[in-house]
Amino acid sequence: MAPAAKRSPVKRATAPRQSAAAAPALLGLTSDWYWEQDAELRFTRVEVRNDAAAEQGLAQRILGKKRWETGVDIEGGWDAHRAVLESRAPFRDVLMWRNMPDGARRYISVSGEPMFDSRGRFIGYRGIGRDITKQKRIQQLLKLDHAVTLRLAEAHAAPEALNGALEAICDSLRWDCAELWKLDEAAGVLRRFAHWAAPGEAGAQRFVEASRDVVFRPGAGLIGTVWQSGEPMWVADSASDARAIRTKLAEDTDLRATVIFPVRAGARVAAVLEFTSRRMRQPDKRLWQTLGAIGTQIGQFLSRAEAERAVRESEARFRALTDLSSDWYWELDTKYRFTRLEGRNVAGGDPSLQRRLIGQPRWDTGLEAEGGWDAHRATLEARQPFHDLLMWRTMVDGTVRYMRVSGEAVFNADGSFAGYRGVGRDVTEEKRAEQMLRLEHEVARLLAAAEDAAAGLRSVIRVVCETEGFACGRYFRVDADLLRFQDSWSIAEPSIAPFIERSRTFVFRPGEGLTGTVWQSGEAVWSNDISRDPRVRDRSMWQGTGLRGGFAFAVVAEGRIIGVFNFSSLKAREPDQRLLQASRVIGSQVGQFLQRKQAEASLRESEARFRSLTQMSSDFFWETDEAHRFTQLVYGPGYLPPEMGRGVIGKAAWELHCESPDETGWAAHRAQLDQHVPFRDFEFARRMPDGVVRYLSISGDARFGPEGAFLGYRGVGRDITEIALARERIASLAYSDPLTGLANRTSLMPALEQAVQRARRKNSKLAVVFLDLDGFKQINDAYGHDAGDALLIELAGRLRDNLRASDLIARLGGDEFLVVLEEVQDPEPVEVVANKLLIETVRPYTLPGAQASVTASIGISIFPDDAADAIALVKHADIAMYAAKQAGKNTCRLYSSGPAANDPSQANQGQTTISC
């Protein structure tokens, strides 16, 4: 028995080490790096899959630091994340981001789990990370396209709509100003029709003001060049471009970079869009495509002129297109046959399919692979790893399940090939969302290119059929109290063509057949088997066609149904929620397209309803009594959380627990209600039980009885949380330096005053370090302002890398920087930091086309030794800095009072000198 007792502990001791060693290799299949932290949450190990020197260098720099000390921001804030870590809980797919020196933002998704030793003591965390910047970029551009669509649809007048669209583009891409130059047919020139400039940016305001009366002829200036050529243009420095006209203005305002592209109405260029900014990276292919799509939208908007307003009430349908987690683990033998499948979502949750897969290679199981199986088999034969290979399977119900699979070869101890192992994740929802977004964009593109209603309808029916696998589609238009056949498209199937011909005689009344049911209810309708569905009229007409599945949805314009699409498939189909959502968008797009093709008289007749819908576009409806107490609150299922409606009925709005407005705001609103006048877009905020604050905007009209008695108010409301948060983010931009991303002078003083208050409460000290570059003007003179800007950006990055994440760093302007060091006990640590900053400043800078070096002079003042308030601290640090300059530069000085204070010639008589 003794030998057996000894063997068992050996297995228990070695198995964890094997698991720990294999973890980074396996995690590498779904991540870009693996990391470990000690019990103090400091990085002790960072393994990067990318061999790039920058990535490896970053991995080395963060060793020994806590994550919040590395310059990374986190969704939800660090306090919440630290609470998770303190509870020793695992975390998954936490969104973090880092602002890069070139102004770009890098997004990462991080997951981790706690580690414990054999005695159960916490020893740290380990986990993985994944770079999702590309996905966030796609999401940003989709949201930009969506934001422009909403601005154009919801505005009351063309200038307002276009100004809003320009603002949305500049806000999203962080550009300073924009101008739309519209064709003046009579004069044959381009005149400015709309513009937007970033609030608080004096240069941008000056640029648009000075451009008010400028006109462009074909080929004149950058604008005229794009008008004449019809091709987009990006210019890094318009002040030095020989084609530009406003070179002096660009130089004076420092708005040098510009993107210009044409806006087409049909085949001709009807306008030109220009975006100008201090710094602007060259647009990539995806951004050019997005700008082109936006140009198409604006071209359509301009062609409608004042006779049309388009309401585009699209749901928030943009969701993440990637799932960063793995759903199952798999292993293959040397013949590439499944030997192991386990996880939370194996085979789509079908146990019988999971059992059938064991013992078979993938290509014999009904799977398809992106690029084909021959290419994948070649990868396997070469024993190469593969990552995120897209595969798909058609399920029994006709749906398609998509997955992304990663794997690596496994070898025995003697080096012989043992098979493959890897992970997979279900991306069906991601692919379905992407597919529907592409369908919506393709419908918009086809309608924009269509010359008449018939061509547009046939194009839309065809693309929906081809995307969704329908065999045919028909469109029935509303004609008085009947629906009549108007157009169709079908696959080349002999049995379907006669059916389409018979459909030309079909008419439907409200409630008749699937088509009439949609007309009556306004809701999309599915049928799994139209040959047996009692709702289907004239089922005998379908015999011999082979058609089984049916789907119909409404075409809506200005809030009313003007027609119905009816699609049929050869296979029975289950309802698809994402297609239902897309059908509402497509129905709205087609409705707007058909209305644009109607006579001007019809557009004028619907204008009043259209404006009312635009002004009162809503997400929920409400009513109050004569005392302004809520009597009714109606909203769609799933739109607002149930908590929104609890405790509301029977109370006035100001009796609810609200975060805003304040008492003054509510008093003004009550006074308006007591006057029984209409109101629009009154905003207030409520905190939900989960702690999230939601912002709402309501509009209302007074209700009166037959004899004129006031009955209360009736109105609508919208959830504007995203808009309100976006406004807050925009406001925060006024408090940071646009070049370096550091705090600016505006935000410095309040922050410094708060730091002084904290030091006073804690009875501690803080230091103000004033850094001024020596010889920076010579850099600008020798290499130009772009080189000077590049040097300042690089210096800001060095300051961040060599200071604590909690240290306040600000750029005061020009080449002056200020650092606030809290929790200081004596001057010696400050001297160490100052020496380190001088060393970092002196290191050579690689500038565009040159390499240069500068030095710095540093002045330091200490609270409370040198000053008792923030203003005096900065002033005394500034005095000490000038003493450092007078002492020969490239050195540091501590502020000191006295008859010889801060006098370099009397440095030993009243001034403390730091040797740097």
PDB file of C-alpha atoms in Angstrom, residues 241-326:
ATOM      1  CA  ASP A 241      -0.778  73.588 -51.674  1.00  0.00           C
ATOM      2  CA  ALA A 242      -0.433  75.576 -54.905  1.00  0.00           C
ATOM      3  CA  ARG A 243      -4.048  74.822 -55.889  1.00  0.00           C
ATOM      4  CA  ALA A 244      -5.525  76.328 -52.708  1.00  0.00           C
ATOM      5  CA  ILE A 245      -7.031  79.831 -52.568  1.00  0.00           C
ATOM      6  CA  ARG A 246      -7.413  80.350 -48.800  1.00  0.00           C
ATOM      7  CA  THR A 247      -3.791  79.591 -47.927  1.00  0.00           C
ATOM      8  CA  LYS A 248      -3.331  82.656 -45.708  1.00  0.00           C
ATOM      9  CA  LEU A 249      -6.515  81.864 -43.794  1.00  0.00           C
ATOM     10  CA  ALA A 250      -5.415  78.246 -43.302  1.00  0.00           C
ATOM     11  CA  GLU A 251      -2.035  79.429 -42.017  1.00  0.00           C
ATOM     12  CA  ASP A 252      -3.481  82.057 -39.661  1.00  0.00           C
ATOM     13  CA  THR A 253      -6.038  79.659 -38.120  1.00  0.00           C
ATOM     14  CA  ASP A 254      -3.701  76.623 -38.224  1.00  0.00           C
ATOM     15  CA  LEU A 255      -6.518  74.677 -39.952  1.00  0.00           C
ATOM     16  CA  ARG A 256      -4.310  73.113 -42.603  1.00  0.00           C
ATOM     17  CA  ALA A 257      -5.564  69.566 -43.139  1.00  0.00           C
ATOM     18  CA  THR A 258      -8.660  69.105 -45.280  1.00  0.00           C
ATOM     19  CA  VAL A 259     -10.851  66.365 -46.757  1.00  0.00           C
ATOM     20  CA  ILE A 260     -13.028  67.319 -49.721  1.00  0.00           C
ATOM     21  CA  PHE A 261     -15.450  65.118 -51.638  1.00  0.00           C
ATOM     22  CA  PRO A 262     -18.267  65.629 -54.157  1.00  0.00           C
ATOM     23  CA  VAL A 263     -21.987  65.352 -53.389  1.00  0.00           C
ATOM     24  CA  ARG A 264     -23.862  63.897 -56.336  1.00  0.00           C
ATOM     25  CA  ALA A 265     -27.469  64.258 -57.382  1.00  0.00           C
ATOM     26  CA  GLY A 266     -27.844  61.595 -60.027  1.00  0.00           C
ATOM     27  CA  ALA A 267     -24.901  61.774 -62.428  1.00  0.00           C
ATOM     28  CA  ARG A 268     -23.854  65.365 -61.706  1.00  0.00           C
ATOM     29  CA  VAL A 269     -22.005  66.995 -58.830  1.00  0.00           C
ATOM     30  CA  ALA A 270     -24.557  69.162 -57.041  1.00  0.00           C
ATOM     31  CA  ALA A 271     -22.400  70.232 -54.112  1.00  0.00           C
ATOM     32  CA  VAL A 272     -18.996  69.770 -52.498  1.00  0.00           C
ATOM     33  CA  LEU A 273     -18.349  68.907 -48.843  1.00  0.00           C
ATOM     34  CA  GLU A 274     -15.205  70.217 -47.157  1.00  0.00           C
ATOM     35  CA  PHE A 275     -13.901  69.250 -43.714  1.00  0.00           C
ATOM     36  CA  THR A 276     -10.986  71.171 -42.191  1.00  0.00           C
ATOM     37  CA  SER A 277      -8.965  70.507 -39.063  1.00  0.00           C
ATOM     38  CA  ARG A 278      -5.635  71.199 -37.432  1.00  0.00           C
ATOM     39  CA  ARG A 279      -4.615  67.574 -37.731  1.00  0.00           C
ATOM     40  CA  MET A 280      -6.238  64.910 -39.850  1.00  0.00           C
ATOM     41  CA  ARG A 281      -4.947  61.501 -40.744  1.00  0.00           C
ATOM     42  CA  GLN A 282      -5.381  60.329 -44.339  1.00  0.00           C
ATOM     43  CA  PRO A 283      -8.783  58.596 -44.575  1.00  0.00           C
ATOM     44  CA  ASP A 284      -8.615  54.831 -44.978  1.00  0.00           C
ATOM     45  CA  LYS A 285     -10.673  52.874 -47.489  1.00  0.00           C
ATOM     46  CA  ARG A 286     -13.536  52.255 -45.072  1.00  0.00           C
ATOM     47  CA  LEU A 287     -13.780  55.945 -44.145  1.00  0.00           C
ATOM     48  CA  TRP A 288     -13.810  56.942 -47.829  1.00  0.00           C
ATOM     49  CA  GLN A 289     -16.666  54.453 -48.361  1.00  0.00           C
ATOM     50  CA  THR A 290     -18.580  55.898 -45.404  1.00  0.00           C
ATOM     51  CA  LEU A 291     -18.027  59.466 -46.613  1.00  0.00           C
ATOM     52  CA  GLY A 292     -19.185  58.410 -50.076  1.00  0.00           C
ATOM     53  CA  ALA A 293     -22.368  56.930 -48.607  1.00  0.00           C
ATOM     54  CA  ILE A 294     -22.928  60.133 -46.611  1.00  0.00           C
ATOM     55  CA  GLY A 295     -22.409  62.172 -49.788  1.00  0.00           C
ATOM     56  CA  THR A 296     -25.073  60.053 -51.507  1.00  0.00           C
ATOM     57  CA  GLN A 297     -27.520  60.706 -48.646  1.00  0.00           C
ATOM     58  CA  ILE A 298     -26.894  64.456 -48.709  1.00  0.00           C
ATOM     59  CA  GLY A 299     -27.233  64.466 -52.508  1.00  0.00           C
ATOM     60  CA  GLN A 300     -30.672  62.861 -52.226  1.00  0.00           C
ATOM     61  CA  PHE A 301     -31.611  65.318 -49.501  1.00  0.00           C
ATOM     62  CA  LEU A 302     -30.627  68.318 -51.622  1.00  0.00           C
ATOM     63  CA  SER A 303     -32.512  66.973 -54.662  1.00  0.00           C
ATOM     64  CA  ARG A 304     -35.736  66.909 -52.659  1.00  0.00           C
ATOM     65  CA  ALA A 305     -35.260  70.645 -51.837  1.00  0.00           C
ATOM     66  CA  GLU A 306     -37.912  72.180 -49.578  1.00  0.00           C
ATOM     67  CA  ALA A 307     -40.792  69.996 -50.870  1.00  0.00           C
ATOM     68  CA  GLU A 308     -39.603  66.867 -49.035  1.00  0.00           C
ATOM     69  CA  ARG A 309     -38.626  65.976 -45.511  1.00  0.00           C
ATOM     70  CA  ALA A 310     -37.675  62.399 -44.815  1.00  0.00           C
ATOM     71  CA  VAL A 311     -38.439  60.796 -41.471  1.00  0.00           C
ATOM     72  CA  ARG A 312     -35.940  58.087 -40.739  1.00  0.00           C
ATOM     73  CA  GLU A 313     -36.977  56.631 -37.364  1.00  0.00           C
ATOM     74  CA  SER A 314     -34.572  53.690 -37.234  1.00  0.00           C
ATOM     75  CA  GLU A 315     -34.128  51.613 -34.122  1.00  0.00           C
ATOM     76  CA  ALA A 316     -30.763  51.330 -32.413  1.00  0.00           C
ATOM     77  CA  ARG A 317     -29.828  48.239 -34.404  1.00  0.00           C
ATOM     78  CA  PHE A 318     -26.057  48.536 -34.297  1.00  0.00           C
ATOM     79  CA  ARG A 319     -24.615  45.875 -32.070  1.00  0.00           C
ATOM     80  CA  ALA A 320     -21.115  44.435 -31.719  1.00  0.00           C
ATOM     81  CA  LEU A 321     -20.132  42.327 -34.752  1.00  0.00           C
ATOM     82  CA  THR A 322     -17.686  40.143 -32.892  1.00  0.00           C
ATOM     83  CA  ASP A 323     -18.000  37.803 -29.959  1.00  0.00           C
ATOM     84  CA  LEU A 324     -14.641  37.717 -28.219  1.00  0.00           C
ATOM     85  CA  SER A 325     -15.261  34.602 -26.173  1.00  0.00           C
ATOM     86  CA  SER A 326     -14.979  30.917 -27.076  1.00  0.00           C
TER      87      SER A 326
END
